[in-house]
Amino acid sequence: MVSGNISPRLTEQEIADGLMQSGITRTRAEEQLFRQYDYFIKEGIRKYSLSEDESFDAYSDTILSAIQKIINRSFEGRSSLKTWIFQIFHNKCVDLLRKKSTNKNSVHHTLEITDLLHLLSDSARSVVQRMMDNSDRALLGQRLKEIGDQCRKLLLFWADGYPDKEIVVLMEYKTADVVKTSRLRCMEKLRQLYKSNS
Amino acid sequence: MSEHLGYIDSYFNNELSPEERRIFDQRVEQDPAFAEEVAFYLNTLNTAKAELAAQKKERFREIYREIRPVQRTGLVRRFWPYVAAAAVTIALVFRFVIFSGAATPLNLAGEFIQENLKEIPPTMSMGDSLELGKQLYNQGKFTESLTLFENILNTDSSKTLAKEYAGIVSLRLEQYDKAIVFFTQLENTRLEKNPGKFYHALALMKRNGPGDIPEAKRLLQIVKDQGLMYKDIAIKWLEDWPTE
């Protein structure tokens, strides 16, 4: 499956392969995926009577969601990529319309809550979930911007699903162990920054 | 540094045994301070993912601004489909007249560079030399960006990405000999997915000097046989390769 190529007009398999790569190849595959079905935005305006901005938001969130699922191998290929992505887009448009019609001002979550929470036992999960809900995420987001370029880059690569051995190449560290140690140090630094001001 | 972060990281990386996981879950339930650290770990991941999503969405917005259809009204809208059809026909005729026959290696290389190397996408950080070099490249300031990448390599010759980018900029500046030097260094670097050989072939195809085209073909064959980066493009090009 891994081929590492990017070409101007990609097949669905080539896009999926590109997303499993790292660095420029993956970035290009993400952009190519966005371009491949960008006409959905027009469909969102026409079919669901969304504004252009709303339809763009729904489509962008669709592509971000699709990227995560392809990387996590949740897309099993039972339908075509186009059909699958349109289904996600349709659901997001319907969700948006529902929110508009009920006048709810809830924040539109681009990403699902981390799947890692589900690794905990039921009782541990509810303890942690409660603590997560009570934390100041806006402040944490702000502190992430202030933590320093190297740490921020490292944490963002980690959040983007890159394993430590790939971050070695992307950020030119010596070994995967050094990446892990650095990542944990950065997390501790972020924690101190967050605690000192919250 | 908190000794717990490494332990928490091991848990979520599935590095603990089932018994160790049970002990971890129990500790979360019984030790609020520990549970708070677990919550922080997961919140950090969520926050970083949200920041990443915002950056990617902004990048998508830039792409959409380039490609979104412009609203046309009245007379222009009525005639636009006919104008577009005429333009496509003229382009096809032009392409047929100019490029009739099999695609040449020079054309293949030129198209690849035009479509894939026009821009080097920025990554998460801002302000370091590599990102600055990319910015200059994306602004079309090739000479300045090459100087920056070469300076990085003068400080540390092991910087793989700087080699790759220096090679790409040299290609765009049509300094093919220089590009080949960088790509040769790159292809000899130990990388999981190494584009060096493919780029080396690309530079030879553009330089198009005596012996360059057969050597490019040989390199593309290696890319294909060893499953190196851009293998699928190498396969397509080898199929279209003109017979000697």
CSV table of N, CA, C and O in Angstrom, one decimal, chain B residues 61-173:
chain,number,residue,atom,x,y,z
B,61,ARG,N,-8.6,27.2,3.5
B,61,ARG,CA,-9.3,28.5,3.1
B,61,ARG,C,-8.5,29.2,2.0
B,61,ARG,O,-9.1,29.7,1.1
B,62,GLU,N,-7.2,29.2,2.1
B,62,GLU,CA,-6.4,29.8,1.1
B,62,GLU,C,-6.5,29.1,-0.2
B,62,GLU,O,-6.6,29.8,-1.3
B,63,ILE,N,-6.6,27.8,-0.2
B,63,ILE,CA,-6.8,27.0,-1.4
B,63,ILE,C,-8.1,27.4,-2.0
B,63,ILE,O,-8.2,27.6,-3.2
B,64,TYR,N,-9.1,27.4,-1.2
B,64,TYR,CA,-10.5,27.7,-1.7
B,64,TYR,C,-10.6,29.0,-2.3
B,64,TYR,O,-11.3,29.2,-3.3
B,65,ARG,N,-9.9,30.0,-1.7
B,65,ARG,CA,-9.9,31.4,-2.3
B,65,ARG,C,-9.3,31.4,-3.7
B,65,ARG,O,-9.8,32.1,-4.5
B,66,GLU,N,-8.4,30.5,-3.9
B,66,GLU,CA,-7.7,30.4,-5.3
B,66,GLU,C,-8.7,29.8,-6.3
B,66,GLU,O,-8.7,30.2,-7.5
B,67,ILE,N,-9.5,28.9,-5.8
B,67,ILE,CA,-10.2,28.0,-6.8
B,67,ILE,C,-11.7,28.3,-6.8
B,67,ILE,O,-12.4,27.9,-7.7
B,68,ARG,N,-12.2,29.1,-5.9
B,68,ARG,CA,-13.7,29.2,-5.8
B,68,ARG,C,-14.2,29.9,-7.1
B,68,ARG,O,-13.6,30.9,-7.6
B,69,PRO,N,-15.4,29.5,-7.6
B,69,PRO,CA,-15.9,30.1,-8.8
B,69,PRO,C,-16.3,31.5,-8.5
B,69,PRO,O,-16.9,31.8,-7.5
B,70,VAL,N,-16.0,32.4,-9.5
B,70,VAL,CA,-16.4,33.8,-9.3
B,70,VAL,C,-17.8,34.0,-9.8
B,70,VAL,O,-18.1,33.4,-10.9
B,71,GLN,N,-18.6,34.7,-9.1
B,71,GLN,CA,-20.0,35.0,-9.6
B,71,GLN,C,-20.0,35.8,-10.8
B,71,GLN,O,-19.4,36.9,-10.8
B,72,ARG,N,-20.6,35.4,-11.9
B,72,ARG,CA,-20.7,36.2,-13.1
B,72,ARG,C,-22.1,36.5,-13.3
B,72,ARG,O,-23.0,35.7,-13.1
B,73,THR,N,-22.4,37.7,-13.8
B,73,THR,CA,-23.8,38.1,-14.1
B,73,THR,C,-24.1,38.5,-15.5
B,73,THR,O,-23.1,38.7,-16.3
B,74,GLY,N,-25.3,38.5,-15.9
B,74,GLY,CA,-25.8,39.0,-17.1
B,74,GLY,C,-25.1,38.4,-18.4
B,74,GLY,O,-25.0,37.2,-18.5
B,75,LEU,N,-24.7,39.3,-19.2
B,75,LEU,CA,-24.2,38.9,-20.5
B,75,LEU,C,-23.0,38.0,-20.4
B,75,LEU,O,-22.9,37.0,-21.1
B,76,VAL,N,-22.1,38.3,-19.4
B,76,VAL,CA,-20.9,37.4,-19.2
B,76,VAL,C,-21.3,36.0,-18.9
B,76,VAL,O,-20.8,35.0,-19.4
B,77,ARG,N,-22.3,35.9,-17.9
B,77,ARG,CA,-22.7,34.5,-17.5
B,77,ARG,C,-23.3,33.8,-18.7
B,77,ARG,O,-23.1,32.6,-18.9
B,78,ARG,N,-24.1,34.5,-19.6
B,78,ARG,CA,-24.7,33.8,-20.7
B,78,ARG,C,-23.7,33.2,-21.6
B,78,ARG,O,-23.8,32.1,-22.2
B,79,PHE,N,-22.6,34.0,-21.9
B,79,PHE,CA,-21.6,33.5,-22.9
B,79,PHE,C,-20.4,32.8,-22.3
B,79,PHE,O,-19.6,32.2,-23.0
B,80,TRP,N,-20.3,32.7,-20.9
B,80,TRP,CA,-19.1,32.1,-20.3
B,80,TRP,C,-18.9,30.7,-20.7
B,80,TRP,O,-17.8,30.3,-21.1
B,81,PRO,N,-20.0,29.8,-20.7
B,81,PRO,CA,-19.8,28.4,-21.1
B,81,PRO,C,-19.2,28.3,-22.5
B,81,PRO,O,-18.3,27.4,-22.7
B,82,TYR,N,-19.6,29.2,-23.4
B,82,TYR,CA,-19.1,29.1,-24.8
B,82,TYR,C,-17.6,29.5,-24.9
B,82,TYR,O,-16.8,28.9,-25.6
B,83,VAL,N,-17.3,30.6,-24.1
B,83,VAL,CA,-15.9,31.1,-24.1
B,83,VAL,C,-15.0,30.0,-23.5
B,83,VAL,O,-13.9,29.7,-24.0
B,84,ALA,N,-15.5,29.3,-22.4
B,84,ALA,CA,-14.7,28.3,-21.7
B,84,ALA,C,-14.5,27.1,-22.7
B,84,ALA,O,-13.4,26.6,-22.7
B,85,ALA,N,-15.5,26.7,-23.4
B,85,ALA,CA,-15.4,25.6,-24.3
B,85,ALA,C,-14.4,25.9,-25.4
B,85,ALA,O,-13.5,25.1,-25.8
B,86,ALA,N,-14.4,27.1,-25.9
B,86,ALA,CA,-13.5,27.6,-27.0
B,86,ALA,C,-12.1,27.5,-26.4
B,86,ALA,O,-11.1,27.1,-27.1
B,87,ALA,N,-11.9,28.0,-25.2
B,87,ALA,CA,-10.6,28.1,-24.6
B,87,ALA,C,-10.0,26.7,-24.4
B,87,ALA,O,-8.8,26.4,-24.7
B,88,VAL,N,-10.8,25.7,-24.0
B,88,VAL,CA,-10.4,24.3,-23.8
B,88,VAL,C,-10.0,23.8,-25.2
B,88,VAL,O,-8.9,23.1,-25.3
B,89,THR,N,-10.8,24.0,-26.2
B,89,THR,CA,-10.5,23.5,-27.5
B,89,THR,C,-9.2,24.0,-28.0
B,89,THR,O,-8.3,23.3,-28.5
B,90,ILE,N,-9.0,25.3,-27.9
B,90,ILE,CA,-7.7,25.9,-28.4
B,90,ILE,C,-6.6,25.3,-27.6
B,90,ILE,O,-5.5,25.0,-28.2
B,91,ALA,N,-6.7,25.1,-26.3
B,91,ALA,CA,-5.6,24.6,-25.5
B,91,ALA,C,-5.3,23.2,-25.9
B,91,ALA,O,-4.1,22.8,-26.1
B,92,LEU,N,-6.3,22.4,-26.3
B,92,LEU,CA,-6.1,21.0,-26.7
B,92,LEU,C,-5.4,21.0,-28.1
B,92,LEU,O,-4.5,20.2,-28.3
B,93,VAL,N,-5.8,21.9,-29.0
B,93,VAL,CA,-5.2,21.9,-30.3
B,93,VAL,C,-3.7,22.3,-30.1
B,93,VAL,O,-2.8,21.7,-30.7
B,94,PHE,N,-3.5,23.3,-29.3
B,94,PHE,CA,-2.2,23.9,-29.1
B,94,PHE,C,-1.3,22.7,-28.5
B,94,PHE,O,-0.2,22.5,-29.0
B,95,ARG,N,-1.8,22.0,-27.5
B,95,ARG,CA,-1.1,20.9,-26.9
B,95,ARG,C,-0.7,19.9,-28.0
B,95,ARG,O,0.4,19.3,-28.0
B,96,PHE,N,-1.7,19.5,-28.8
B,96,PHE,CA,-1.5,18.5,-29.8
B,96,PHE,C,-0.5,18.9,-30.8
B,96,PHE,O,0.4,18.1,-31.2
B,97,VAL,N,-0.5,20.2,-31.3
B,97,VAL,CA,0.4,20.7,-32.2
B,97,VAL,C,1.8,20.7,-31.7
B,97,VAL,O,2.8,20.3,-32.3
B,98,ILE,N,1.9,21.3,-30.5
B,98,ILE,CA,3.2,21.5,-29.9
B,98,ILE,C,3.8,20.2,-29.3
B,98,ILE,O,5.0,19.9,-29.5
B,99,PHE,N,3.0,19.3,-28.7
B,99,PHE,CA,3.5,18.2,-28.0
B,99,PHE,C,3.1,16.9,-28.6
B,99,PHE,O,3.0,15.8,-28.0
B,100,SER,N,2.8,16.9,-30.0
B,100,SER,CA,2.3,15.7,-30.6
B,100,SER,C,3.4,14.6,-30.5
B,100,SER,O,4.6,14.9,-30.6
B,101,GLY,N,2.9,13.4,-30.4
B,101,GLY,CA,3.9,12.3,-30.2
B,101,GLY,C,4.1,12.0,-28.7
B,101,GLY,O,3.4,12.6,-27.9
B,102,ALA,N,5.0,11.1,-28.4
B,102,ALA,CA,5.2,10.7,-27.0
B,102,ALA,C,5.7,11.9,-26.2
B,102,ALA,O,6.5,12.7,-26.7
B,103,ALA,N,5.4,11.9,-24.9
B,103,ALA,CA,5.9,12.9,-24.0
B,103,ALA,C,7.4,12.7,-23.9
B,103,ALA,O,7.9,11.6,-23.7
B,104,THR,N,8.2,13.8,-23.9
B,104,THR,CA,9.6,13.6,-23.8
B,104,THR,C,10.0,13.7,-22.3
B,104,THR,O,9.2,14.3,-21.5
B,105,PRO,N,11.2,13.2,-21.9
B,105,PRO,CA,11.6,13.3,-20.5
B,105,PRO,C,11.6,14.7,-20.0
B,105,PRO,O,11.3,15.0,-18.9
B,106,LEU,N,12.1,15.6,-20.9
B,106,LEU,CA,12.2,17.0,-20.6
B,106,LEU,C,10.8,17.6,-20.2
B,106,LEU,O,10.6,18.3,-19.2
B,107,ASN,N,9.8,17.2,-21.1
B,107,ASN,CA,8.4,17.7,-20.8
B,107,ASN,C,7.8,17.1,-19.5
B,107,ASN,O,7.2,17.8,-18.7
B,108,LEU,N,8.1,15.8,-19.3
B,108,LEU,CA,7.6,15.1,-18.1
B,108,LEU,C,8.2,15.8,-16.9
B,108,LEU,O,7.5,16.1,-15.9
B,109,ALA,N,9.5,16.1,-16.9
B,109,ALA,CA,10.1,16.7,-15.8
B,109,ALA,C,9.6,18.1,-15.5
B,109,ALA,O,9.3,18.5,-14.4
B,110,GLY,N,9.4,18.8,-16.6
B,110,GLY,CA,8.9,20.2,-16.5
B,110,GLY,C,7.5,20.2,-15.9
B,110,GLY,O,7.2,21.1,-15.1
B,111,GLU,N,6.7,19.3,-16.4
B,111,GLU,CA,5.3,19.3,-15.8
B,111,GLU,C,5.3,18.9,-14.4
B,111,GLU,O,4.5,19.5,-13.6
B,112,PHE,N,6.1,18.0,-14.0
B,112,PHE,CA,6.2,17.6,-12.6
B,112,PHE,C,6.6,18.8,-11.7
B,112,PHE,O,6.0,19.1,-10.7
B,113,ILE,N,7.6,19.5,-12.1
B,113,ILE,CA,8.1,20.6,-11.4
B,113,ILE,C,7.1,21.7,-11.3
B,113,ILE,O,6.8,22.3,-10.2
B,114,GLN,N,6.4,22.0,-12.4
B,114,GLN,CA,5.4,23.0,-12.4
B,114,GLN,C,4.2,22.7,-11.5
B,114,GLN,O,3.6,23.5,-10.8
B,115,GLU,N,3.9,21.4,-11.4
B,115,GLU,CA,2.6,21.0,-10.7
B,115,GLU,C,2.9,20.6,-9.2
B,115,GLU,O,2.0,20.7,-8.4
B,116,ASN,N,4.1,20.2,-8.9
B,116,ASN,CA,4.4,19.7,-7.6
B,116,ASN,C,5.4,20.4,-6.8
B,116,ASN,O,5.5,20.3,-5.6
B,117,LEU,N,6.3,21.2,-7.5
B,117,LEU,CA,7.3,21.9,-6.7
B,117,LEU,C,7.2,23.4,-6.8
B,117,LEU,O,8.2,24.1,-6.5
B,118,LYS,N,6.0,23.9,-7.2
B,118,LYS,CA,5.8,25.3,-7.2
B,118,LYS,C,5.9,25.9,-5.8
B,118,LYS,O,6.2,27.1,-5.7
B,119,GLU,N,5.6,25.1,-4.9
B,119,GLU,CA,5.5,25.6,-3.5
B,119,GLU,C,6.0,24.5,-2.5
B,119,GLU,O,5.8,23.4,-2.8
B,120,ILE,N,6.6,25.0,-1.4
B,120,ILE,CA,7.0,24.0,-0.4
B,120,ILE,C,6.0,24.4,0.8
B,120,ILE,O,6.2,25.5,1.4
B,121,PRO,N,5.1,23.5,1.2
B,121,PRO,CA,4.2,23.9,2.2
B,121,PRO,C,4.8,24.1,3.5
B,121,PRO,O,5.8,23.4,3.9
B,122,PRO,N,4.4,25.2,4.2
B,122,PRO,CA,5.0,25.5,5.5
B,122,PRO,C,4.5,24.4,6.5
B,122,PRO,O,3.5,23.7,6.3
B,123,THR,N,5.3,24.2,7.6
B,123,THR,CA,4.8,23.3,8.7
B,123,THR,C,4.5,24.1,9.9
B,123,THR,O,4.3,25.3,9.8
B,124,MET,N,4.5,23.5,11.0
B,124,MET,CA,3.8,24.1,12.2
B,124,MET,C,4.6,25.3,12.7
B,124,MET,O,4.0,26.2,13.3
B,125,SER,N,5.9,25.3,12.6
B,125,SER,CA,6.6,26.4,13.3
B,125,SER,C,6.8,27.6,12.4
B,125,SER,O,6.6,27.6,11.2
B,126,MET,N,7.0,28.7,13.1
B,126,MET,CA,7.3,29.9,12.3
B,126,MET,C,8.6,30.5,12.8
B,126,MET,O,8.9,30.4,13.9
B,127,GLY,N,9.3,31.0,11.9
B,127,GLY,CA,10.5,31.7,12.3
B,127,GLY,C,11.8,31.0,12.3
B,127,GLY,O,12.8,31.7,12.4
B,128,ASP,N,11.8,29.6,12.2
B,128,ASP,CA,13.2,29.1,12.1
B,128,ASP,C,13.7,29.2,10.7
B,128,ASP,O,12.9,29.4,9.8
B,129,SER,N,15.0,28.9,10.5
B,129,SER,CA,15.6,29.2,9.2
B,129,SER,C,15.0,28.4,8.1
B,129,SER,O,14.8,28.9,7.0
B,130,LEU,N,14.7,27.2,8.4
B,130,LEU,CA,14.1,26.3,7.4
B,130,LEU,C,12.7,26.9,6.9
B,130,LEU,O,12.5,26.9,5.7
B,131,GLU,N,11.9,27.3,7.8
B,131,GLU,CA,10.6,27.8,7.5
B,131,GLU,C,10.8,29.1,6.7
B,131,GLU,O,10.0,29.4,5.8
B,132,LEU,N,11.8,29.9,7.1
B,132,LEU,CA,12.0,31.2,6.4
B,132,LEU,C,12.5,30.9,5.0
B,132,LEU,O,12.0,31.6,4.1
B,133,GLY,N,13.3,29.9,4.8
B,133,GLY,CA,13.8,29.5,3.5
B,133,GLY,C,12.6,29.1,2.6
B,133,GLY,O,12.5,29.5,1.5
B,134,LYS,N,11.7,28.4,3.2
B,134,LYS,CA,10.5,28.0,2.5
B,134,LYS,C,9.6,29.2,2.1
B,134,LYS,O,9.1,29.2,1.0
B,135,GLN,N,9.5,30.1,3.0
B,135,GLN,CA,8.7,31.3,2.7
B,135,GLN,C,9.3,32.0,1.6
B,135,GLN,O,8.6,32.5,0.7
B,136,LEU,N,10.6,32.2,1.6
B,136,LEU,CA,11.3,32.9,0.5
B,136,LEU,C,11.1,32.2,-0.9
B,136,LEU,O,10.8,32.8,-1.9
B,137,TYR,N,11.2,30.9,-0.8
B,137,TYR,CA,10.9,30.1,-2.0
B,137,TYR,C,9.5,30.3,-2.5
B,137,TYR,O,9.3,30.5,-3.7
B,138,ASN,N,8.5,30.2,-1.6
B,138,ASN,CA,7.1,30.3,-2.0
B,138,ASN,C,6.8,31.7,-2.5
B,138,ASN,O,5.9,31.9,-3.3
B,139,GLN,N,7.7,32.7,-2.1
B,139,GLN,CA,7.5,34.1,-2.7
B,139,GLN,C,8.2,34.3,-4.0
B,139,GLN,O,8.3,35.4,-4.5
B,140,GLY,N,8.9,33.2,-4.4
B,140,GLY,CA,9.6,33.3,-5.7
B,140,GLY,C,11.0,33.9,-5.6
B,140,GLY,O,11.7,34.2,-6.5
B,141,LYS,N,11.5,34.0,-4.3
B,141,LYS,CA,12.8,34.6,-4.1
B,141,LYS,C,13.8,33.4,-4.0
B,141,LYS,O,14.3,33.1,-2.9
B,142,PHE,N,14.1,32.8,-5.1
B,142,PHE,CA,14.8,31.6,-5.1
B,142,PHE,C,16.3,31.7,-4.7
B,142,PHE,O,16.8,30.9,-3.9
B,143,THR,N,16.9,32.8,-5.1
B,143,THR,CA,18.3,33.0,-4.8
B,143,THR,C,18.5,33.2,-3.3
B,143,THR,O,19.4,32.5,-2.7
B,144,GLU,N,17.6,34.0,-2.7
B,144,GLU,CA,17.7,34.2,-1.2
B,144,GLU,C,17.4,32.9,-0.5
B,144,GLU,O,18.1,32.6,0.5
B,145,SER,N,16.4,32.1,-1.0
B,145,SER,CA,16.1,30.9,-0.2
B,145,SER,C,17.2,29.9,-0.3
B,145,SER,O,17.6,29.2,0.6
B,146,LEU,N,17.9,29.8,-1.5
B,146,LEU,CA,19.0,28.9,-1.7
B,146,LEU,C,20.1,29.3,-0.7
B,146,LEU,O,20.7,28.4,-0.1
B,147,THR,N,20.4,30.6,-0.6
B,147,THR,CA,21.5,31.0,0.3
B,147,THR,C,21.2,30.6,1.7
B,147,THR,O,22.1,30.1,2.4
B,148,LEU,N,19.9,30.7,2.1
B,148,LEU,CA,19.5,30.3,3.5
B,148,LEU,C,19.7,28.8,3.7
B,148,LEU,O,20.3,28.4,4.7
B,149,PHE,N,19.3,28.0,2.8
B,149,PHE,CA,19.4,26.6,2.9
B,149,PHE,C,20.9,26.2,2.9
B,149,PHE,O,21.3,25.3,3.7
B,150,GLU,N,21.7,26.8,2.1
B,150,GLU,CA,23.1,26.5,2.1
B,150,GLU,C,23.8,26.9,3.4
B,150,GLU,O,24.7,26.2,3.9
B,151,ASN,N,23.3,28.0,4.0
B,151,ASN,CA,23.9,28.4,5.3
B,151,ASN,C,23.6,27.4,6.3
B,151,ASN,O,24.4,27.1,7.2
B,152,ILE,N,22.4,26.9,6.3
B,152,ILE,CA,22.0,25.8,7.3
B,152,ILE,C,22.9,24.6,7.1
B,152,ILE,O,23.4,24.1,8.1
B,153,LEU,N,23.2,24.3,5.8
B,153,LEU,CA,24.0,23.1,5.6
B,153,LEU,C,25.5,23.4,6.0
B,153,LEU,O,26.2,22.4,6.4
B,154,ASN,N,25.9,24.6,5.9
B,154,ASN,CA,27.3,25.0,6.3
B,154,ASN,C,27.5,24.8,7.8
B,154,ASN,O,28.5,24.4,8.2
B,155,THR,N,26.4,25.0,8.5
B,155,THR,CA,26.4,24.9,10.0
B,155,THR,C,26.3,23.4,10.3
B,155,THR,O,27.0,22.9,11.2
B,156,ASP,N,25.4,22.7,9.6
B,156,ASP,CA,25.2,21.3,9.9
B,156,ASP,C,24.9,20.6,8.6
B,156,ASP,O,23.8,20.6,8.1
B,157,SER,N,25.9,19.8,8.1
B,157,SER,CA,25.7,19.2,6.8
B,157,SER,C,24.8,18.0,6.8
B,157,SER,O,24.5,17.4,5.8
B,158,SER,N,24.3,17.6,8.0
B,158,SER,CA,23.4,16.4,8.1
B,158,SER,C,22.0,16.8,8.0
B,158,SER,O,21.1,15.9,7.9
B,159,LYS,N,21.7,18.1,7.9
B,159,LYS,CA,20.2,18.5,7.8
B,159,LYS,C,19.6,18.0,6.5
B,159,LYS,O,19.7,18.6,5.4
B,160,THR,N,18.8,17.0,6.6
B,160,THR,CA,18.2,16.3,5.4
B,160,THR,C,17.3,17.2,4.7
B,160,THR,O,17.3,17.3,3.4
B,161,LEU,N,16.4,17.9,5.4
B,161,LEU,CA,15.4,18.7,4.7
B,161,LEU,C,16.0,19.9,4.0
B,161,LEU,O,15.6,20.2,2.9
B,162,ALA,N,17.1,20.4,4.6
B,162,ALA,CA,17.8,21.5,4.0
B,162,ALA,C,18.4,21.1,2.6
B,162,ALA,O,18.4,21.8,1.7
B,163,LYS,N,18.9,19.9,2.6
B,163,LYS,CA,19.5,19.3,1.4
B,163,LYS,C,18.4,19.2,0.3
B,163,LYS,O,18.6,19.6,-0.8
B,164,GLU,N,17.3,18.7,0.7
B,164,GLU,CA,16.2,18.5,-0.2
B,164,GLU,C,15.7,19.8,-0.8
B,164,GLU,O,15.6,19.9,-2.0
B,165,TYR,N,15.5,20.8,0.1
B,165,TYR,CA,15.0,22.1,-0.4
B,165,TYR,C,16.0,22.8,-1.2
B,165,TYR,O,15.7,23.4,-2.2
B,166,ALA,N,17.3,22.7,-0.8
B,166,ALA,CA,18.4,23.3,-1.6
B,166,ALA,C,18.4,22.8,-3.0
B,166,ALA,O,18.6,23.5,-4.0
B,167,GLY,N,18.2,21.4,-3.1
B,167,GLY,CA,18.2,20.8,-4.4
B,167,GLY,C,17.0,21.3,-5.2
B,167,GLY,O,17.1,21.6,-6.4
B,168,ILE,N,15.8,21.4,-4.6
B,168,ILE,CA,14.6,21.8,-5.3
B,168,ILE,C,14.8,23.3,-5.8
B,168,ILE,O,14.5,23.6,-6.9
B,169,VAL,N,15.3,24.1,-4.9
B,169,VAL,CA,15.5,25.5,-5.4
B,169,VAL,C,16.5,25.6,-6.5
B,169,VAL,O,16.3,26.4,-7.5
B,170,SER,N,17.6,24.8,-6.4
B,170,SER,CA,18.6,24.8,-7.5
B,170,SER,C,18.0,24.4,-8.8
B,170,SER,O,18.3,24.9,-9.9
B,171,LEU,N,17.0,23.4,-8.7
B,171,LEU,CA,16.3,23.0,-9.9
B,171,LEU,C,15.5,24.1,-10.5
B,171,LEU,O,15.6,24.3,-11.7
B,172,ARG,N,14.9,24.9,-9.7
B,172,ARG,CA,14.0,26.0,-10.1
B,172,ARG,C,14.9,27.1,-10.7
B,172,ARG,O,14.5,27.8,-11.6
B,173,LEU,N,16.1,27.2,-10.2
B,173,LEU,CA,17.1,28.2,-10.7
B,173,LEU,C,17.8,27.7,-11.9
B,173,LEU,O,18.7,28.4,-12.5
